Amino acid sequence: MNTKPKIAQIEMAHGAGGKASRRLIEGVIVPPLANRTLQTLSDAATLTIEGARIATTADGFVVKPLQFNGGSIGSLAVHGTVNDLAVSGARPVALLATLILEAGLSGEVLEAEMEAMGAAARACGVEIVGGDTKVVEHGMADGMYVSTFGIGAIDERLTLGPQSVRPGDRVLLSGPIGDHGITILLARGELELESDIASDTRAVTPFVQAMTSVAASGIRWMRDPTRGGVATSLNELARDAQTGIVLDEESIPVRDAVRGACEILGLDPLHIANEGQFLAILAPEIAEAALQAVRAVPGGEGAALIGEITTEPVATVITRTRYGGTRVVDMLVGDPLPRIC
Amino acid sequence: MKYVDEFRDPELIERVAREIRRTVDPDYDYRIMEVCGGHTHSIYRHGLRDILPQNIRLVHGPGCPVCVLPMGRVDDGLSVAGQPDTILTAFGDMMRVPGTKGTPLEYKARGCDVRMVYSPLDALRIAQNNPEKHVCFFAIGFETTAPSTALTILRAKAEGVKNFSVFCNHVTILPAIRAILDSPDMRIDGFIGPGHVSTITGCRPYEFIANHYRKPVVISGFEPLDLLEGILMVLRQLRAGQARVENQYRRIVPWNGNGAAMRALADVFELRPYFEWRGLGFISQSALKIKPAFAQYDSEVRFELPGVRVTDPKAAQCGEVLKGVLTPPQCKLFGNACTPEHPIGALMVSSEGACAAYYKYVAKPVEA
């Protein structure tokens, strides 16, 4: 029997982290594999093995260009994997890494990336304990791709998930948004825009640990807003928790260079990818203490409380503009495309 | 951020909003058309409807170049992408516009060489770097973007580039405004005139709206303060019983326009006898064609394009929305069959289309 496929063909938008990605994952990838752990679709899956609870996560890195201001594919792969574990309430322990190398990749670049991975792993306190290496023909990959697997120890003080989120909870954002996405966009050199902006790629573990040590019981949910940006992460939460989220536009930290690039290109910083930030939903009584704890960690000075959880409008994120107006903040649709006029 | 924050200052905005409230006649329902899609986008993005009195209705005009492009023209452009040894280039706005057999992005996913560019000059550079291929630039836009296309064609000729052509879909805004004013189901009290188009054309071409149709026109910028001030200036004219062309966007728009840009347009383009606008139908002398002297750069001359007219899906009411007769959510397809991800009507494609702006910033997203 021939049934119509759910997706006619893969488009770039399926990888952009927005609505199309969600349809690909929930429509095509998950159903044939269905099991209880997978259904949660969280950043990391929790497994209990002979009484021990561990968090596991997998991640793929195909960034182009391989090296950019503030980081490179090697450090990004470590940070991305570590961050998925950290925002799932786990202490990252070890990583595995698979390298897909394209024939023709210079040895110098590969060595630099292995150094970057090693340095990032040491800085994060994790070990890269294994992996695999494959080589494909020239033209079949953009230099190199990295695929990782991460294991973490669950922090038993935390109970995270959309089911823990309540109206009145506050939304914490760890720092200025959009740095990574705009850096990569500019690094591709197609825009003839220049800026000294750098990717925010870093591990969020120190911030999460500082917050957990003062307020573990009040942390309801965390996420690192990578592809699709803050808007997509919060829309997913609003949908899963069946709440509204109201953001205060003015309190959302965005660097001027990112704002400027977004204004010129017609993009919304809330849709731009980050690689070193996290969002946390906090009980109102511990929100201020948690914020101060994050701010006290070097690099956390830009953290802010940017909004709160509401009962209405259900499954929707809105922001209050500076003039008392409101607007809906939707998930990312397609790849962010610039406008012409 | 300089040159932006000043025009988003909450205190100044509240002052203008207060002045607007003082100026309106509470017993009259105002219908003010913002011509440009950039205005529409800004109005929704900044939540400006919430701070205007209820009896001012902003009607979204035809000034979104992607939205008014008929599907048949999209098919024509995409037929070039299907030719061997050809690279089709287009602005980002075009990449998700559906033709009958898919969008440019879908053609690209199938293996056609379709590339997004930020300027027609980028397309010309691609042609120079790929001499064994033909590079076609899918040109869209009003007077805002047409001069850059004209200059690119002039440069291609000056540099003797042979493997480059332009599929020209440039349109001019005035005939569309006239068509709307002549439409029997239309009632517009005044216009927020297009800011970017006017940087090229200046303010004079709008004088017929004031003189012949007796409607105020205020050329306005795109920041919240610009738009509110533009609306206030329209209201003041209405209250005084006046109909004039005024320029709120003086920091960018010269009253007499940009002479060099207008000369480039006149050098390269001529008016088509008529052109189809999506939702508005055929409008005479409303679009630009490449002059015969530059025929070697005209994709319509170099390629055999299908040139088939494709009617819009019957249920889509783009025409009514485009003319301001319906608001976006009043269309039967809005938000269910037609979404930014799967646009049926073109108003849902470009971020400057009224439906996309409304869906993105106002309507509660409909969950798939």
XYZ file of C-alpha atoms in Angstrom, chain B residues 36 144 166 222 268 270:
6
model
C 3.871 50.117 2.252
C 12.882 51.195 -4.073
C 17.247 39.879 -15.334
C 8.981 53.150 9.586
C 17.120 51.018 -18.691
C 10.196 51.443 -20.135
